[in-house]
Amino acid sequence: VLAVPGLSHANKEVEALTKDPKNFATWGLDYAGTRYSTLDQINTSNVKNMQVAWTFSTGMLRGHEGGPLVVGDVVFIHTPYPHRVYALDQGTQSVIWEYTYSGEKDTDQAQVISVMCCDVVNRGLAYGDGKILLAQGDATLVALDAKTGKVVWKVKNGEPKVGMTSTNAPLVVKDKVITGIAGGEFGVRGFLAAYNLKDGSLAWKKYSMGPDADVGLNPEKTMTWTDGKLAPVGKDSSTKTWKGDQWKLGGGTTWGWFAYDPQLNMVYYGSGNPGTWNPTQRPGDNKWSMSLWGRDADTGEAKWVYQMTPHDEWDYDGINEVVLVDQKVKGQDRKLLVHFDRNGFGYTLDRTNGELLVAEKYDKAVNWATHVDMKSGRPQVADKYSTDKNGADVNTKGVCPAALGSKDQQPVAFSPKTGLFYIPGNHVCMDYEPFEVEYTAGQPYVGATLSMYPAGVDAKTGEKNGSHNLGVFTAWDATTGKIVWSKDEPFSVWAGAVATAGDLVFYGTLEGYVKAVDAKTGEELYKFKTPSGIIGNVNTWSYKGKQYVGVLSGLGGWAGIGMAAGLEGGSEGLGAVGAYRSLGNFTKLGGTFTVFSLPNK
Amino acid sequence: VLAVPGLSHANKEVEALTKDPKNFATWGLDYAGTRYSTLDQINTSNVKNMQVAWTFSTGMLRGHEGGPLVVGDVVFIHTPYPHRVYALDQGTQSVIWEYTYSGEKDTDQAQVISVMCCDVVNRGLAYGDGKILLAQGDATLVALDAKTGKVVWKVKNGEPKVGMTSTNAPLVVKDKVITGIAGGEFGVRGFLAAYNLKDGSLAWKKYSMGPDADVGLNPEKTMTWTDGKLAPVGKDSSTKTWKGDQWKLGGGTTWGWFAYDPQLNMVYYGSGNPGTWNPTQRPGDNKWSMSLWGRDADTGEAKWVYQMTPHDEWDYDGINEVVLVDQKVKGQDRKLLVHFDRNGFGYTLDRTNGELLVAEKYDKAVNWATHVDMKSGRPQVADKYSTDKNGADVNTKGVCPAALGSKDQQPVAFSPKTGLFYIPGNHVCMDYEPFEVEYTAGQPYVGATLSMYPAGVDAKTGEKNGSHNLGVFTAWDATTGKIVWSKDEPFSVWAGAVATAGDLVFYGTLEGYVKAVDAKTGEELYKFKTPSGIIGNVNTWSYKGKQYVGVLSGLGGWAGIGMAAGLEGGSEGLGAVGAYRSLGNFTKLGGTFTVFSLPNK
Ligand SMILES: O=C(O)c1cc(C(=O)O)c2c(n1)C(=O)C(=O)c1cc(C(=O)O)[nH]c1-2
Ligand SMILES: O=C(O)c1cc(C(=O)O)c2c(n1)C(=O)C(=O)c1cc(C(=O)O)[nH]c1-2
């Protein structure tokens, strides 16, 4: 762990760390979230010899999301709620310190668990200013001393009694740490918050919906894509798209990942689904749920916002990660933001101003919309799959993708060598039946019954092929919006990918395999069965001159909720239990950190 | 899984299976319990290249004892209570069937857990007659169809409400299955029971103490070593060594391992400590606690019995496994029974008749007795370490070994190539303070406070050397009673060893390492850190021409009880928590089956 630098430059330290491929110092490897490592010791010709170097059980069952953070010689791993964090010595593979969270005195663990929508997952740690940051399940944010594991400060970021929880991976930016909130299924009004790294005091907090001031919107200056150009959002752009006070239960939570551009000094992320999954109950566009955001890192003010799925009717929660890359679009160098939404469209925007450049289906199974109209920026919804048009208590069948999207929380990787994005994908469709629901604080505010099943079509063409795969792993050109190659996987790929200069892409599968594929062709070059299903991110780093690949294995998350929470009914677990039931034939619960390397020779 | 043969010859099938090193069909590899495999693909020169082939999480935390059973192409693994059994396909590493035990309707799981003395461990499965046998924590014995996992029959072998539990590995013998009972710390009167494989009906049941008929003693024919020769035990040999009815709470439980000699048709095992650890409360030899037994497999009648620790004052529970080998002693071919007792003596007897041949310290730290008098067969107790002579409420200090013995449940291996036994050992001493305790059914009947610490002496010489190791791994010549080599380990070696024709011995450590050492020299040739601490048995087998080594990793058992049960006080967990506290710096809970092989080339 490096020396503590001046606070206002914590991000300089993080930036420096992320530039040395020895480390994996933030969830996305770098602030841009590329998950691209310049390490090439393990490459397409020798990856077949890769083997397990060491393993470490976390002592916890249920879903292990996120990945190991590596800062200097120390590996930091974390567990689901109620959390543990271990600082591990790579030389001796032993515990330098551990942090065991037993919850706050006034908080009932069982109640917290009951309001975590999709297992008790956590997407991982952040490092900055000599501290390890963890957004805890009960919506407290804690800063640990990276050297000792002692609590430096802890703040309450939300109230679990009303369904607020935390599962996001925080991001250290300058003298602040950025975090979000979960609870979109409990009528929580989402926000992004920045706390001062030094003492945990609140620096700013901006909601996804509500009055302009709450949301950090400047009616004249905050831009959005409208009618083929960027235009100011105007006054009350959020509240006027909701019936009455409904924005107060508006959802738009922020439970995923955040990215940062140090040059532009902007923070980027997506906001989640609007409150209640029953669209007939909440007329209007429900702004700014389901939106991509560019905010000033110092003030939180929105520079631009773009709504991907106005008036969501399918739970296409917009929180998936955004990746900041500089590529040529139509011959022009652009500063891009690339995002693969749950709704099945891959978006490429200009991150300086929010200009919409590309919006194409990255899985051709997608049928809820025919396309995104590039002028209005709005998806053209297919009436047949409109759960609002079909109405409450009508089961709309065959909607693709399912609520868990063509991709969910599992982050993509980008390789500057190929110029491609690597998308761990779901290939799942659903039936969706909305019903009337009344809000009660701390109770589910869902209002829809779902069931899910394999898409049964070719992901590259959309043609029916009677396939049973629930997953795909896809290489994508974000400058043109085209699939380059796509590989079927029996189950959704719920694990984050990493790309390397060894021309490899690594990912994990729900049955528990770590796989390495050729970045150019998708050819599978290696697989190994880890103890449990993988929903964590595969990361890579080096130690004493050797490249390592590591991942938390531990089934759970929404796809693994049946086993994680012991649910049996096909439509339980918000509709996911049925589709993934056969996972039990392949793997069981259990958190294990598994580290790979080439053999010593 | 082979075809079902005639029932009365189930052992013929098991014998045949154990003769093919492809399998690992009983806990001891063979009926003799040698844990010796003729496989030699992995050997002293290539073991350094060994690597993890695959892994499988059991979905359970706490202590994973016992090892994988391999019958044909199928691997069967089990978990702690409340149990799961998985039949795994080695080709696809997926689940053929699983058995999940949710307990009996009238049984309270928490109560069962509260009366399992030393974690909720289980020492593993038996195979025979197309069935998989499991002695469950709540003292039910279940037979599963080896092809489907369906329950064929289930019987109640004991009442958990009065502290009877099961942790033993059953043994299939002819048309019966042999099992025992745990509860020595709850005033349970131990017994060995044989159930008919076909339907689970009781064939015979013989107690460790009580009236001759209950114990299966023939006053004229059952022999014991006395005064330099074998002599009949005589009438009431058990009851007359107890005050009044105390034999009814007499202990002598049978929670470990059983061996069988098909030619002699005899079953062998050891019985445990007498009821209450406070020796001042139970005058007399307390026969036949702490004894080695040879019984007729058809009737259960005792052919011979030998008490190792008359009137136990230290909890030197005598259940450790017995190994049946044919070796020369003093130039003569003998049918031997070799046993490494908790009390620190390695015993070699003639298994045909119970003649005492050798009794020597296999860890020179042992100080509670100066030696075993070969004429009387009795240990010569050192007054200083007699907790009875020192009396109740006096803390007798510096007793070696500690209650968990110079070896506990972890089985040894024997190599016919070297003629040596390989002993996974403890190197721990204790303070022991007995106190008056009254019997209450289902409550601990312990009556002593213990604390444990490193022996601090050289295991080979007994000389003080200020060492801190809690474990040793020792090679032993049972024909002479001599240590050949001994290797220190930081923690007790709580995992069962296996020896191979590749001149290797494999074992596991509490920090989680699987190690391979040279059978001749003890030189460490390989180590790998599995996810959790190892208290399971390392087994080896082959599949499609490749040799595999496999072990259940998963900290717990008596040595790991602090972490497994969340105990903090140094003298909690029957005195074990303090000594092993630092284990938490190395590993955490979590059950993972880890399989090794040489790389594909
Ligand atoms: O609306 C929310 O606040 C919220 C929270 C979470 C979460 O915190 O994990 C998920 C979702 N929604 C969600 O829609 C979803 O698909 C999802 C998947 C997972 C997961 O970890 O597998 N979490 C969540
Ligand atoms: O007296 C008994 O019935 C009994 C039972 C058990 C058991 O069933 O595990 C142990 C012991 N005693 C015991 O003395 C002991 O050292 C021990 C260690 C372990 C273990 O699994 O680590 N179990 C037991």
mmCIF file of N, CA and C and ligand atoms in Angstrom, chain A residues 65 116-119 121 123 165-168 181-185 253-255 272-273 277 315 317 319 342 403-404 408-409 494 535 556-559, ligand 1:
data_model
loop_
_atom_site.group_PDB
_atom_site.id
_atom_site.type_symbol
_atom_site.label_atom_id
_atom_site.label_comp_id
_atom_site.label_asym_id
_atom_site.label_seq_id
_atom_site.Cartn_x
_atom_site.Cartn_y
_atom_site.Cartn_z
ATOM 1 N N GLU A 65 -20.083 -11.361 -5.585
ATOM 2 C CA GLU A 65 -19.860 -10.511 -6.763
ATOM 3 C C GLU A 65 -18.614 -9.660 -6.555
ATOM 4 N N MET A 116 -32.914 -7.042 0.460
ATOM 5 C CA MET A 116 -31.922 -7.050 -0.625
ATOM 6 C C MET A 116 -32.552 -7.851 -1.759
ATOM 7 N N CYS A 117 -32.782 -7.148 -2.889
ATOM 8 C CA CYS A 117 -33.676 -7.732 -3.892
ATOM 9 C C CYS A 117 -33.193 -9.019 -4.488
ATOM 10 N N CYS A 118 -31.791 -9.125 -4.677
ATOM 11 C CA CYS A 118 -31.274 -10.115 -5.613
ATOM 12 C C CYS A 118 -30.060 -10.785 -5.002
ATOM 13 N N ASP A 119 -30.273 -11.303 -3.797
ATOM 14 C CA ASP A 119 -29.222 -11.933 -3.002
ATOM 15 C C ASP A 119 -28.447 -10.840 -2.253
ATOM 16 N N VAL A 121 -25.503 -9.789 -2.266
ATOM 17 C CA VAL A 121 -24.242 -9.558 -2.964
ATOM 18 C C VAL A 121 -23.606 -8.209 -2.633
ATOM 19 N N ARG A 123 -20.596 -5.618 -4.760
ATOM 20 C CA ARG A 123 -19.771 -5.544 -5.979
ATOM 21 C C ARG A 123 -18.339 -5.127 -5.745
ATOM 22 N N THR A 165 -30.653 -0.394 0.567
ATOM 23 C CA THR A 165 -29.505 -1.259 0.834
ATOM 24 C C THR A 165 -28.370 -0.819 -0.082
ATOM 25 N N SER A 166 -27.188 -1.379 0.132
ATOM 26 C CA SER A 166 -26.070 -1.053 -0.759
ATOM 27 C C SER A 166 -25.421 -2.320 -1.266
ATOM 28 N N THR A 167 -25.140 -2.338 -2.529
ATOM 29 C CA THR A 167 -24.442 -3.467 -3.151
ATOM 30 C C THR A 167 -23.377 -2.963 -4.121
ATOM 31 N N ASN A 168 -23.309 -1.636 -4.317
ATOM 32 C CA ASN A 168 -22.443 -1.055 -5.343
ATOM 33 C C ASN A 168 -20.976 -1.054 -4.947
ATOM 34 N N ILE A 181 -27.191 3.746 -4.185
ATOM 35 C CA ILE A 181 -28.147 3.098 -3.288
ATOM 36 C C ILE A 181 -28.977 2.099 -4.092
ATOM 37 N N ALA A 182 -29.364 1.015 -3.422
ATOM 38 C CA ALA A 182 -30.254 0.037 -4.039
ATOM 39 C C ALA A 182 -31.614 0.087 -3.353
ATOM 40 N N GLY A 183 -32.598 -0.511 -3.992
ATOM 41 C CA GLY A 183 -33.941 -0.537 -3.407
ATOM 42 C C GLY A 183 -35.018 -0.195 -4.413
ATOM 43 N N GLY A 184 -34.694 -0.327 -5.707
ATOM 44 C CA GLY A 184 -35.654 -0.030 -6.765
ATOM 45 C C GLY A 184 -36.916 -0.873 -6.672
ATOM 46 N N GLU A 185 -36.841 -1.993 -5.998
ATOM 47 C CA GLU A 185 -38.014 -2.862 -5.843
ATOM 48 C C GLU A 185 -38.766 -2.548 -4.547
ATOM 49 N N THR A 253 -32.571 3.686 -8.935
ATOM 50 C CA THR A 253 -31.485 3.448 -7.986
ATOM 51 C C THR A 253 -30.158 3.280 -8.732
ATOM 52 N N THR A 254 -29.084 3.165 -7.975
ATOM 53 C CA THR A 254 -27.713 3.357 -8.483
ATOM 54 C C THR A 254 -26.806 2.323 -7.821
ATOM 55 N N TRP A 255 -27.124 1.063 -8.093
ATOM 56 C CA TRP A 255 -26.537 -0.033 -7.312
ATOM 57 C C TRP A 255 -25.378 -0.731 -8.014
ATOM 58 N N GLY A 272 -31.502 3.330 -12.393
ATOM 59 C CA GLY A 272 -32.297 2.112 -12.545
ATOM 60 C C GLY A 272 -33.756 2.332 -12.895
ATOM 61 N N ASN A 273 -34.492 1.241 -12.750
ATOM 62 C CA ASN A 273 -35.905 1.217 -13.159
ATOM 63 C C ASN A 273 -36.777 2.099 -12.264
ATOM 64 N N TRP A 277 -42.982 -2.235 -10.888
ATOM 65 C CA TRP A 277 -42.808 -2.839 -12.209
ATOM 66 C C TRP A 277 -44.109 -2.824 -13.005
ATOM 67 N N ASP A 315 -38.768 -3.687 -16.420
ATOM 68 C CA ASP A 315 -37.655 -3.688 -15.455
ATOM 69 C C ASP A 315 -36.292 -3.708 -16.142
ATOM 70 N N ASP A 317 -33.721 -2.107 -15.905
ATOM 71 C CA ASP A 317 -32.923 -1.289 -14.986
ATOM 72 C C ASP A 317 -31.622 -0.822 -15.644
ATOM 73 N N ILE A 319 -28.705 0.456 -14.773
ATOM 74 C CA ILE A 319 -27.483 0.727 -13.995
ATOM 75 C C ILE A 319 -26.210 0.112 -14.551
ATOM 76 N N ARG A 342 -29.503 -3.190 -19.998
ATOM 77 C CA ARG A 342 -30.372 -4.346 -19.771
ATOM 78 C C ARG A 342 -31.365 -4.481 -20.923
ATOM 79 N N ALA A 403 -36.386 -9.562 -17.763
ATOM 80 C CA ALA A 403 -36.111 -8.419 -16.888
ATOM 81 C C ALA A 403 -34.632 -8.323 -16.532
ATOM 82 N N LEU A 404 -33.962 -9.465 -16.441
ATOM 83 C CA LEU A 404 -32.543 -9.365 -16.072
ATOM 84 C C LEU A 404 -31.668 -8.948 -17.248
ATOM 85 N N ASP A 408 -26.764 -8.022 -17.272
ATOM 86 C CA ASP A 408 -27.109 -7.423 -15.992
ATOM 87 C C ASP A 408 -25.863 -6.757 -15.430
ATOM 88 N N GLN A 409 -25.590 -6.926 -14.153
ATOM 89 C CA GLN A 409 -24.509 -6.199 -13.478
ATOM 90 C C GLN A 409 -23.103 -6.574 -13.928
ATOM 91 N N TRP A 494 -22.706 -14.387 -15.808
ATOM 92 C CA TRP A 494 -23.019 -13.401 -14.760
ATOM 93 C C TRP A 494 -21.749 -12.811 -14.135
ATOM 94 N N ILE A 535 -20.092 -15.441 -10.181
ATOM 95 C CA ILE A 535 -20.799 -14.199 -10.494
ATOM 96 C C ILE A 535 -19.890 -13.018 -10.174
ATOM 97 N N GLY A 556 -24.775 -17.167 -6.626
ATOM 98 C CA GLY A 556 -25.800 -16.324 -6.024
ATOM 99 C C GLY A 556 -26.190 -15.260 -7.021
ATOM 100 N N GLY A 557 -26.544 -14.084 -6.504
ATOM 101 C CA GLY A 557 -27.034 -13.022 -7.380
ATOM 102 C C GLY A 557 -28.433 -13.360 -7.861
ATOM 103 N N TRP A 558 -28.926 -12.541 -8.768
ATOM 104 C CA TRP A 558 -30.303 -12.781 -9.211
ATOM 105 C C TRP A 558 -30.421 -14.141 -9.914
ATOM 106 N N ALA A 559 -29.494 -14.445 -10.803
ATOM 107 C CA ALA A 559 -29.567 -15.706 -11.531
ATOM 108 C C ALA A 559 -29.450 -16.909 -10.595
HETATM 109 O O1 LIG C 1 -33.452 -1.829 -8.245
HETATM 110 C C1 LIG C 1 -32.565 -2.032 -7.460
HETATM 111 O O2 LIG C 1 -32.250 -1.299 -6.523
HETATM 112 C C2 LIG C 1 -31.778 -3.253 -7.693
HETATM 113 C C3 LIG C 1 -30.752 -3.640 -6.855
HETATM 114 C C4 LIG C 1 -30.004 -4.765 -7.184
HETATM 115 C C5 LIG C 1 -28.884 -5.045 -6.260
HETATM 116 O O3 LIG C 1 -28.631 -4.169 -5.422
HETATM 117 O O4 LIG C 1 -28.226 -6.068 -6.290
HETATM 118 C C6 LIG C 1 -30.342 -5.500 -8.355
HETATM 119 C C7 LIG C 1 -31.392 -5.016 -9.137
HETATM 120 N N1 LIG C 1 -32.094 -3.944 -8.788
HETATM 121 C C8 LIG C 1 -31.764 -5.625 -10.375
HETATM 122 O O5 LIG C 1 -32.681 -5.157 -11.041
HETATM 123 C C9 LIG C 1 -31.053 -6.729 -10.832
HETATM 124 O O6 LIG C 1 -31.278 -7.225 -11.931
HETATM 125 C C10 LIG C 1 -30.031 -7.246 -10.035
HETATM 126 C C11 LIG C 1 -29.204 -8.330 -10.244
HETATM 127 C C12 LIG C 1 -28.410 -8.381 -9.182
HETATM 128 C C13 LIG C 1 -27.356 -9.350 -8.927
HETATM 129 O O7 LIG C 1 -26.511 -9.044 -8.098
HETATM 130 O O8 LIG C 1 -27.363 -10.424 -9.532
HETATM 131 N N2 LIG C 1 -28.694 -7.365 -8.333
HETATM 132 C C14 LIG C 1 -29.684 -6.653 -8.840
#
